[in-house]
Tab-separated table of C-alpha atoms in Angstrom:
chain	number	residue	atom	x	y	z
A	1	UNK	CA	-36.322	79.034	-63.318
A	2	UNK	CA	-34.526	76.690	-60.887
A	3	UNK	CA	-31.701	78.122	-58.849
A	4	UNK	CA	-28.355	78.330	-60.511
A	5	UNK	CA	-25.940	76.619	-58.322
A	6	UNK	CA	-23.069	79.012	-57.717
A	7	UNK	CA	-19.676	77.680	-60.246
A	8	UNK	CA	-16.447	77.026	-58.867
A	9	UNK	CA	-13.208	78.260	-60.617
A	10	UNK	CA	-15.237	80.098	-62.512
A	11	UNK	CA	-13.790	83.527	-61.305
A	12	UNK	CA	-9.822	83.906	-61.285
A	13	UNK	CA	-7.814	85.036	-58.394
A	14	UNK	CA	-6.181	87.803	-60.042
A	15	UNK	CA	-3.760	90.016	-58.152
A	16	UNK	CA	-5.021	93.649	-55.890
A	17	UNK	CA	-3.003	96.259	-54.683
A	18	UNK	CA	-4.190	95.678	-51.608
A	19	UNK	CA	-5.677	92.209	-49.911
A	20	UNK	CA	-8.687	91.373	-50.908
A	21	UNK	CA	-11.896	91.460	-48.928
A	22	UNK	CA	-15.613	91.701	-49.172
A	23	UNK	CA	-17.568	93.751	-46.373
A	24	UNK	CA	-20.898	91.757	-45.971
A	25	UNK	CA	-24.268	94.199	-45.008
A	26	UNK	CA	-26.617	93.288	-42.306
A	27	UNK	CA	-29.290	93.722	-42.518
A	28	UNK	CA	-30.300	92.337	-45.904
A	29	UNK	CA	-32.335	89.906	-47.406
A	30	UNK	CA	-36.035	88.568	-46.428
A	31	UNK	CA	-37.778	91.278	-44.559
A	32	UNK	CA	-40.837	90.591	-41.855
A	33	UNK	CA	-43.158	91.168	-44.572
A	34	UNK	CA	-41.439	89.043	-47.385
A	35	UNK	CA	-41.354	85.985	-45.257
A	36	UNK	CA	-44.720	86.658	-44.442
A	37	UNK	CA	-45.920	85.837	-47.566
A	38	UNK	CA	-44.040	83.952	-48.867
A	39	UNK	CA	-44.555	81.449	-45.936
A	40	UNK	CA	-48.455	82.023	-46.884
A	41	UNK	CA	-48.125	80.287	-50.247
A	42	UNK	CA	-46.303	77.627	-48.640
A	43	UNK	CA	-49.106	77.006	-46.381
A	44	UNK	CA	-51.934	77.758	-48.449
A	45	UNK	CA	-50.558	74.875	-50.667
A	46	UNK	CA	-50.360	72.783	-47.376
A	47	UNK	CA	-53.867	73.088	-46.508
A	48	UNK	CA	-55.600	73.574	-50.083
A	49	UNK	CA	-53.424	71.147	-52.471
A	50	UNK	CA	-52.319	72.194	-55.827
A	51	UNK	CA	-52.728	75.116	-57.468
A	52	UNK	CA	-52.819	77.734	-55.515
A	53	UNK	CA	-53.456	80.704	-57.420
A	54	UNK	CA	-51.407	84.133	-56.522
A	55	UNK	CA	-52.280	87.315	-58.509
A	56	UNK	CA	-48.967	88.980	-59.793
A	57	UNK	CA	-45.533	87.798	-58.034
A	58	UNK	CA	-45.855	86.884	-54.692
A	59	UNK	CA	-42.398	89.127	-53.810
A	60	UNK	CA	-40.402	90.246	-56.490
A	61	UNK	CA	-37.498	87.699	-56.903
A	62	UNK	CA	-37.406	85.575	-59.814
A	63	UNK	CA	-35.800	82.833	-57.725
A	64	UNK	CA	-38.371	82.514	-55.311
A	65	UNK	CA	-41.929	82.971	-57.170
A	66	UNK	CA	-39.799	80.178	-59.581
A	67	UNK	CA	-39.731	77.801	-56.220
A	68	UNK	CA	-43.036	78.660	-55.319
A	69	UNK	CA	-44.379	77.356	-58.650
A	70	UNK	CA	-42.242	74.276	-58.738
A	71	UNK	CA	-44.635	73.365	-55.529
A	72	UNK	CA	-47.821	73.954	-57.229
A	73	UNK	CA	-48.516	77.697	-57.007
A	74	UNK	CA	-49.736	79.446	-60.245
A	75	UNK	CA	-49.102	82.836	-60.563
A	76	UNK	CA	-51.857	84.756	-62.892
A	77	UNK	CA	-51.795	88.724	-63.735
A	78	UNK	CA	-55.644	89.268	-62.653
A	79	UNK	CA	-58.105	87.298	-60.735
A	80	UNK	CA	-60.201	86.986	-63.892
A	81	UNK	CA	-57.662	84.030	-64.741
A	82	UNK	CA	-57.830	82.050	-61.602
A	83	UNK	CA	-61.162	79.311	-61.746
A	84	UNK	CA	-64.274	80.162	-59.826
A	85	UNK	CA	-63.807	79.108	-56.660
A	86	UNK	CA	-60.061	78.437	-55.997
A	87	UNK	CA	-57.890	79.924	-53.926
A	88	UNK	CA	-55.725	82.943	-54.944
A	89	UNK	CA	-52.891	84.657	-52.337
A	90	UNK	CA	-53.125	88.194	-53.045
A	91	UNK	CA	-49.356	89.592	-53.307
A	92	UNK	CA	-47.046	91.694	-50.345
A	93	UNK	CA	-47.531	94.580	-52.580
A	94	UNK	CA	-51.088	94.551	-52.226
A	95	UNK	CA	-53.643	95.207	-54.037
A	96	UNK	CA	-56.888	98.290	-54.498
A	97	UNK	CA	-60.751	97.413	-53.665
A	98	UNK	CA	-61.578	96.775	-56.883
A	99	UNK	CA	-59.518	93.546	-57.107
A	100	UNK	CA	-60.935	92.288	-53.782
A	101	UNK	CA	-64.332	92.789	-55.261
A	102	UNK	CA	-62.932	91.265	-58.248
A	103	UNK	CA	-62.229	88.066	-56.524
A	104	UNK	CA	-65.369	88.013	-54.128
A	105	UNK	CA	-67.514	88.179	-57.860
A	106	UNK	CA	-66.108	85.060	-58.984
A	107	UNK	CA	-66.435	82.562	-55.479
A	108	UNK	CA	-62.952	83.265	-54.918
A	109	UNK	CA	-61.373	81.935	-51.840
A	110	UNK	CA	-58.818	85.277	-50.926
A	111	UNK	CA	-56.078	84.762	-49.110
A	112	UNK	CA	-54.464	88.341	-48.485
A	113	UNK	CA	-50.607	88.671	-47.685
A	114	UNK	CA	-50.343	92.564	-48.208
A	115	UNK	CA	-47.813	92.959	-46.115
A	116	UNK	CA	-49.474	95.114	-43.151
A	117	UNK	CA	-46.674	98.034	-43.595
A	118	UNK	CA	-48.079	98.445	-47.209
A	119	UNK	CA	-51.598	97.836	-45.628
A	120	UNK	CA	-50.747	100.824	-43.015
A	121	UNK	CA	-50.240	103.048	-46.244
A	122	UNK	CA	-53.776	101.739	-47.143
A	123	UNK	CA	-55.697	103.270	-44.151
A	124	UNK	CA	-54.042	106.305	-44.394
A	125	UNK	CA	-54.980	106.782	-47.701
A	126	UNK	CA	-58.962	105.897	-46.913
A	127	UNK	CA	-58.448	108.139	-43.936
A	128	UNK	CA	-57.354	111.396	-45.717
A	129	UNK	CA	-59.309	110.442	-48.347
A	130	UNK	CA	-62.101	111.155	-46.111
A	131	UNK	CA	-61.247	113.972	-44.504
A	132	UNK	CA	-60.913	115.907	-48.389
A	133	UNK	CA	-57.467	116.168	-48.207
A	134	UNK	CA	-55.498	115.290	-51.333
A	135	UNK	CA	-52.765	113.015	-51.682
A	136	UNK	CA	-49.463	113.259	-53.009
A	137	UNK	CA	-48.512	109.673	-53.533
A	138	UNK	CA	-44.730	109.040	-53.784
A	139	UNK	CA	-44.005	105.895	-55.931
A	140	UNK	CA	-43.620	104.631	-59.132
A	141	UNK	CA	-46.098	104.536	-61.967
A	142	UNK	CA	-47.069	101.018	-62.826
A	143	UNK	CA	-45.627	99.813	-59.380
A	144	UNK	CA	-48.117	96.956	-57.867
A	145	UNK	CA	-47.901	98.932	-54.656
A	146	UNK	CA	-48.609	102.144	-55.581
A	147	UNK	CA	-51.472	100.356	-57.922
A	148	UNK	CA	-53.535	99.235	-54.859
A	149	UNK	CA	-52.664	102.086	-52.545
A	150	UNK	CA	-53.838	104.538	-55.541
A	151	UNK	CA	-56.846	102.288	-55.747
A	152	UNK	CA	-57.625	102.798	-52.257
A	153	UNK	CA	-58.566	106.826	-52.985
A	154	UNK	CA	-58.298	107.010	-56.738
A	155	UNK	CA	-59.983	110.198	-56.880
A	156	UNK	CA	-57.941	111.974	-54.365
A	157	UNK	CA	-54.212	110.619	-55.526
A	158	UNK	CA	-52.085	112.246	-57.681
A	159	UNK	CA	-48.967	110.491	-58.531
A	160	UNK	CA	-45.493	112.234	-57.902
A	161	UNK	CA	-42.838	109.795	-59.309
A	162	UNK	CA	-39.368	111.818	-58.314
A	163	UNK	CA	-38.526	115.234	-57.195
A	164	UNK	CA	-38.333	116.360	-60.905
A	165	UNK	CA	-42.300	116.098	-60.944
A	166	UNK	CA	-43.080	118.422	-58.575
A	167	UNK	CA	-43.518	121.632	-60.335
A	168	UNK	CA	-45.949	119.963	-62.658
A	169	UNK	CA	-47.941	118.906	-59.896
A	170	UNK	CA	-51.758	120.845	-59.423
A	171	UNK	CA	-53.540	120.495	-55.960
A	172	UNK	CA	-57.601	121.856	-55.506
A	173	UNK	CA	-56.569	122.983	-52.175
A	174	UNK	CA	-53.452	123.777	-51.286
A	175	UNK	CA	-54.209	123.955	-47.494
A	176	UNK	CA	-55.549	120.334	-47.862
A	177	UNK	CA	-52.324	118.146	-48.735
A	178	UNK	CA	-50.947	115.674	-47.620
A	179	UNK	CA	-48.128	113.006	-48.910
A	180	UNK	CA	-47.488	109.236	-48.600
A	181	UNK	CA	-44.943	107.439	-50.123
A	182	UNK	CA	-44.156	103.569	-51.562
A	183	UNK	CA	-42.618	101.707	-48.925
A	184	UNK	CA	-39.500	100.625	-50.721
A	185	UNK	CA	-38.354	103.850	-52.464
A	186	UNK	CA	-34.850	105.440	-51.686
A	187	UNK	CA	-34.768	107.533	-48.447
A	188	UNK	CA	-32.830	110.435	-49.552
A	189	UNK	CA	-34.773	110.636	-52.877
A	190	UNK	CA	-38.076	110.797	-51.092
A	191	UNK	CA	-36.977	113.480	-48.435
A	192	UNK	CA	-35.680	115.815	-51.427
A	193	UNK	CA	-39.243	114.851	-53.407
A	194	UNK	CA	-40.858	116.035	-49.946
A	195	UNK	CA	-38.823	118.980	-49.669
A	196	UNK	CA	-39.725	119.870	-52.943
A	197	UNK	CA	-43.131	119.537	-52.447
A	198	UNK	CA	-43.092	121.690	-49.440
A	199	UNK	CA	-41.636	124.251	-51.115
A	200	UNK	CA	-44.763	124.472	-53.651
A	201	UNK	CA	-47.306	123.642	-50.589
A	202	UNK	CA	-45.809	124.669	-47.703
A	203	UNK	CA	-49.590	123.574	-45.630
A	204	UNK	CA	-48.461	119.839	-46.801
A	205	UNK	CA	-49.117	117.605	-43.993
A	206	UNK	CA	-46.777	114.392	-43.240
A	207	UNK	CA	-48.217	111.070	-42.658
A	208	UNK	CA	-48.681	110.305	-39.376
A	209	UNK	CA	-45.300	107.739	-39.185
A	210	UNK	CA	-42.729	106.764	-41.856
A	211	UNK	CA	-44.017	105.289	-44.586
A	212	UNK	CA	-41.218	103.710	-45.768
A	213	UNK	CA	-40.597	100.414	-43.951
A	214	UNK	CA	-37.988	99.465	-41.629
A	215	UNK	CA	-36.185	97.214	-43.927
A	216	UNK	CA	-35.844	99.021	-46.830
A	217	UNK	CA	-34.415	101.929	-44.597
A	218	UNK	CA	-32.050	99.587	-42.683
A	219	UNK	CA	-30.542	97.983	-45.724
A	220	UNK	CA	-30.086	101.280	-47.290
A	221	UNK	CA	-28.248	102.474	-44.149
A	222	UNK	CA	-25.998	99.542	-43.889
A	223	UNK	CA	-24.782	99.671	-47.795
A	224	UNK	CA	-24.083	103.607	-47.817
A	225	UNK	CA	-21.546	102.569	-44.390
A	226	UNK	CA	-20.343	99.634	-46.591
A	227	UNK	CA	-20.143	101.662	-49.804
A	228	UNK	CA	-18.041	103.919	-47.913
A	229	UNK	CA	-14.725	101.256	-47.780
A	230	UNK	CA	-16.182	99.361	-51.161
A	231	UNK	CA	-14.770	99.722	-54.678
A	232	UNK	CA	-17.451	97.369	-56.304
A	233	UNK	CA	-20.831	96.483	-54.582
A	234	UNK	CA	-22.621	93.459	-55.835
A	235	UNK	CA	-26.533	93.479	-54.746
A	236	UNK	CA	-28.188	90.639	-55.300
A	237	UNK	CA	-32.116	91.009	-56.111
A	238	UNK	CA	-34.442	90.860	-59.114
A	239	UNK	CA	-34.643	93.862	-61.827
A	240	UNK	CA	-38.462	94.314	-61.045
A	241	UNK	CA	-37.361	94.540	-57.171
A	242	UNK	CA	-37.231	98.332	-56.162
A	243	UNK	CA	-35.739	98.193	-52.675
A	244	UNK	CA	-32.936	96.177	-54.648
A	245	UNK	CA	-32.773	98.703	-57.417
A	246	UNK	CA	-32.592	101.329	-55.183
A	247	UNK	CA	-29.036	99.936	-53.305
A	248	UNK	CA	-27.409	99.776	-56.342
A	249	UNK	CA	-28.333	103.411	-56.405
A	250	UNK	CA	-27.399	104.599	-53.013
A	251	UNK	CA	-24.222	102.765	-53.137
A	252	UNK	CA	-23.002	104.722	-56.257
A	253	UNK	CA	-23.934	107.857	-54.419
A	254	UNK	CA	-22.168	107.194	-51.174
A	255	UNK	CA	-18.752	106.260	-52.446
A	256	UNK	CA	-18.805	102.613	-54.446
A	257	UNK	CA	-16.971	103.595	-57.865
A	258	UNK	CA	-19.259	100.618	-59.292
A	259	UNK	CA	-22.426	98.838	-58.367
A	260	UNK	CA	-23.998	95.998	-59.998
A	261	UNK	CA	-27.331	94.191	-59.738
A	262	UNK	CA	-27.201	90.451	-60.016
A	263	UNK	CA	-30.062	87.619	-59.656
A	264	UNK	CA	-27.448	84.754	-59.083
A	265	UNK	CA	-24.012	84.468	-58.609
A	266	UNK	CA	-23.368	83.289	-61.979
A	267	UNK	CA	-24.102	86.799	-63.376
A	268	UNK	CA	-21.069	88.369	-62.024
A	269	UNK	CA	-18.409	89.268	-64.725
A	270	UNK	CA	-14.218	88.894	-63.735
A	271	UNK	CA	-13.769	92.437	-65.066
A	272	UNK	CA	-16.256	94.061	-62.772
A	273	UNK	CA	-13.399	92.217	-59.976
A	274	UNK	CA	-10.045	93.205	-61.960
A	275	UNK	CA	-8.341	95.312	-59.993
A	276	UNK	CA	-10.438	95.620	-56.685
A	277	UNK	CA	-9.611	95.148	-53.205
A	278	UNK	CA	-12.668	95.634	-51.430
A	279	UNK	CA	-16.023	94.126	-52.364
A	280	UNK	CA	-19.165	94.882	-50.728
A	281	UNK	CA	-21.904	92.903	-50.630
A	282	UNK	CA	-25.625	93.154	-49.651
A	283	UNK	CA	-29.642	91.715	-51.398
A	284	UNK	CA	-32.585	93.307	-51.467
A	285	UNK	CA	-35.861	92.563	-48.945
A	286	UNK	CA	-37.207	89.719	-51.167
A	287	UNK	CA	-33.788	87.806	-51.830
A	288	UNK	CA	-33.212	84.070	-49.885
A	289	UNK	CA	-29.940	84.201	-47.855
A	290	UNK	CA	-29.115	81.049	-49.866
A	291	UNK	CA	-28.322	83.634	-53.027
A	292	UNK	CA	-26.741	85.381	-51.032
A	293	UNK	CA	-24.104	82.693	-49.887
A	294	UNK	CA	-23.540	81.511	-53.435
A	295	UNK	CA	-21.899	84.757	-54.400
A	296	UNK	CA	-19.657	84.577	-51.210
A	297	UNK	CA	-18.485	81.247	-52.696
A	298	UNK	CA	-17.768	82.170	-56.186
A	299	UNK	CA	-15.734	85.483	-54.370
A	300	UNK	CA	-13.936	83.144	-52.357
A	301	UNK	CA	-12.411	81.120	-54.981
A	302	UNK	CA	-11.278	84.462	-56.753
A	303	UNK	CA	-9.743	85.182	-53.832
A	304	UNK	CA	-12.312	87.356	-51.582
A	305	UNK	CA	-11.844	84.874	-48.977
A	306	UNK	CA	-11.747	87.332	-46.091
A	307	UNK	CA	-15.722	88.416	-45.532
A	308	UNK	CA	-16.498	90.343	-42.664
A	309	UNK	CA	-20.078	91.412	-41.882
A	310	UNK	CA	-20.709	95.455	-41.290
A	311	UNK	CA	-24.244	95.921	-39.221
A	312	UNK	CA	-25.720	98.827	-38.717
A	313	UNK	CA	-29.174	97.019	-37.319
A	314	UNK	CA	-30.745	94.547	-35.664
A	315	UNK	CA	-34.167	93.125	-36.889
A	316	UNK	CA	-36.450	91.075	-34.867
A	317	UNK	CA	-39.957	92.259	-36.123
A	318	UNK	CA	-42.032	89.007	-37.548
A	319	UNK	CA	-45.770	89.621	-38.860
A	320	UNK	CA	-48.430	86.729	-37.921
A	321	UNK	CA	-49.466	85.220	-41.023
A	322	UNK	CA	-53.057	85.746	-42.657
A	323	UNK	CA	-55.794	84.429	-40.157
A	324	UNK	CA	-56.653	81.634	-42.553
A	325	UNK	CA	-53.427	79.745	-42.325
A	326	UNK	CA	-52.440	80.040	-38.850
A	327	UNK	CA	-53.524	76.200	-37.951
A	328	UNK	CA	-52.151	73.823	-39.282
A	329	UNK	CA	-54.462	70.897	-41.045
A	330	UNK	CA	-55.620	69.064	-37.236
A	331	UNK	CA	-56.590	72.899	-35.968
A	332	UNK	CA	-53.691	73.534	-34.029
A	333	UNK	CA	-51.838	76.689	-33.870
A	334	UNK	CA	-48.766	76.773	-36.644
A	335	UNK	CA	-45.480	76.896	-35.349
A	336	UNK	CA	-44.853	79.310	-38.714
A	337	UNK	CA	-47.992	81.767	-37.238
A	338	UNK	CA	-45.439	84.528	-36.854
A	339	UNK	CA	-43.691	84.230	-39.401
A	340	UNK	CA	-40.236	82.240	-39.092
A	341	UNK	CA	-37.367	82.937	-41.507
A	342	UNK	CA	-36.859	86.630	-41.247
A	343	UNK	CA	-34.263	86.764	-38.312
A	344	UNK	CA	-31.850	83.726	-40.277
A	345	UNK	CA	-32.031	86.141	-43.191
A	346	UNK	CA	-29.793	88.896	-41.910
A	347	UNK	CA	-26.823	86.192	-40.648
A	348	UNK	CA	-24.327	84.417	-42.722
């Protein structure tokens, strides 16, 4: 699916009570580990030619895995559909043990652009794995994420999917518990699951840092202050995208009286703007800043003209890309080795 150019006139400039605006949030968009990868694909076609295989979507944003394959990547469910011997990017979400040794059965050439936030969620897991402890894994079921960090300890994960699980939950030991935690849920809803759980366990031990990443925190911080002042939010980010699901979520619970998930600017309806003032706008950790500017355009011809940027954060982290692709083709060190587009995505 090609990018659908933002459409002007489209929305009318109806009348406010009071002058219309639309608070912008910073941080948003691409995260550290987001442009990671997706800067991975781009190289891996670079060096390898066309395809490129990547198992499941390299982020989730229908926008850019639809780029990505316009270039020549090929995006498969499982390793067992990529040919013997090609190259396949595993995802930022990454991915369990068995699905490396998947890939090194059939000659695969792995490329692996876990992002290493997820991958620090990883080695905890293996870690209290070892020690006997069990581990209460906050996430949602089916998730790629919590797939492969599941996979990493499968028989010493149990699953909690929201605070309502908890009293179901059943532990061997309850002196031996410990939880982690998807790296892109919502804050608050994790803490309460957590408090929950320590209620029931009260020996439960905390990972050793926060497992849920810096983005997804900061953007979640800068839409509740936005939400605040905002009658309508607009987040822009794919359906399967949970850090973009989950602003839509914390705006409605710190103030917005409506918030609404869109892919492209075209998706936005006049009546969700009939009658508000204030607009506020953010994307999720996987969403190009280019998206991002299309809606300002299509708010700025009905009227939303007046955009001023509320940041709560500034973001400079960048992640070196997978050893593999950190040369370009003559063997010299890639200008893109660390990364490149992550600090452009939180500016208009």
């Amino acid at each position: 699916m090609p990018r659908i150019p933002s459409v002007r006139g489209r929305l009318k400039d109806n009348p406010t009570p009071r002058p219309k605006r639309v608070l912008l949030a910073a941080p948003r968009g691409y995260c550290a580990g987001v442009d990671r990868a997706v800067i991975a694909v781009e190289k891996a076609l670079e060096h390898y030619g066309s395809p490129v295989y990547v198992r499941k979507e390299i982020v989730h944003n229908k926008h850019v895995v639809a780029e990505l394959e316009q270039q020549g990547a090929v995006f498969v469910d499982e390793v067992d559909a990529v040919p013997e011997g090609a190259h396949v990017v595993f995802s930022a979400h990454g991915v369990s043990p068995a699905v490396v040794h998947a890939a090194a059965d059939r000659g695969l050439h792995a490329i692996d652009a876990t992002c290493p936030l997820v991958t620090k969620v990883h080695r905890e897991a293996v870690r209290f794995a070892r020690d006997d402890f069990e581990i209460l894994l906050i996430g949602h079921e089916g998730h790629e994420e919590v797939e492969g960090t599941a996979g990493e300890a499968p028989d010493h994960v149990t699953l909690v999917n929201s605070p309502d699980d908890v009293p179901n939950i059943e532990v061997r030991d309850p002196e031996k518990v410990v939880w982690l935690s998807q790296t892109t849920l919502s804050v608050d809803e994790t803490m309460e699951t957590v408090r929950r759980l320590r209620e029931r366990f009260p020996a439960l031990q905390d990972p050793p840092s926060d497992d849920i990443c810096y983005a997804t925190q900061n953007r979640q911080v800068a839409i509740k202050k936005v939400a605040q002042e905002a009658e309508l939010v607009i987040v822009v980010g794919s359906a399967n995208s949970s850090n973009s699901v989950r602003l839509v979520e914390v705006a409605l619970e710190n103030g917005a009286k409506a918030a609404y998930r869109v892919d492209y600017s075209t998706e936005i309806r006049q009546e969700w703007l009939d009658g508000v003032s204030t607009i506020g706008v953010t994307s999720g950790a996987s969403v190009p800043e280019g998206l991002v500017q299309e809606v300002l355009i299509e708010l700025a011809d009905a009227g939303y003209a007046d955009v001023a940027e509320v940041k709560t954060a500034e973001e400079d982290l960048m992640f070196s890309l997978p050893k593999e692709l950190r040369r370009d083709l003559a063997g010299n060190r890639d200008a893109r080795a660390l990364g490149g587009r992550s600090r452009a995505a939180t500016t208009a």
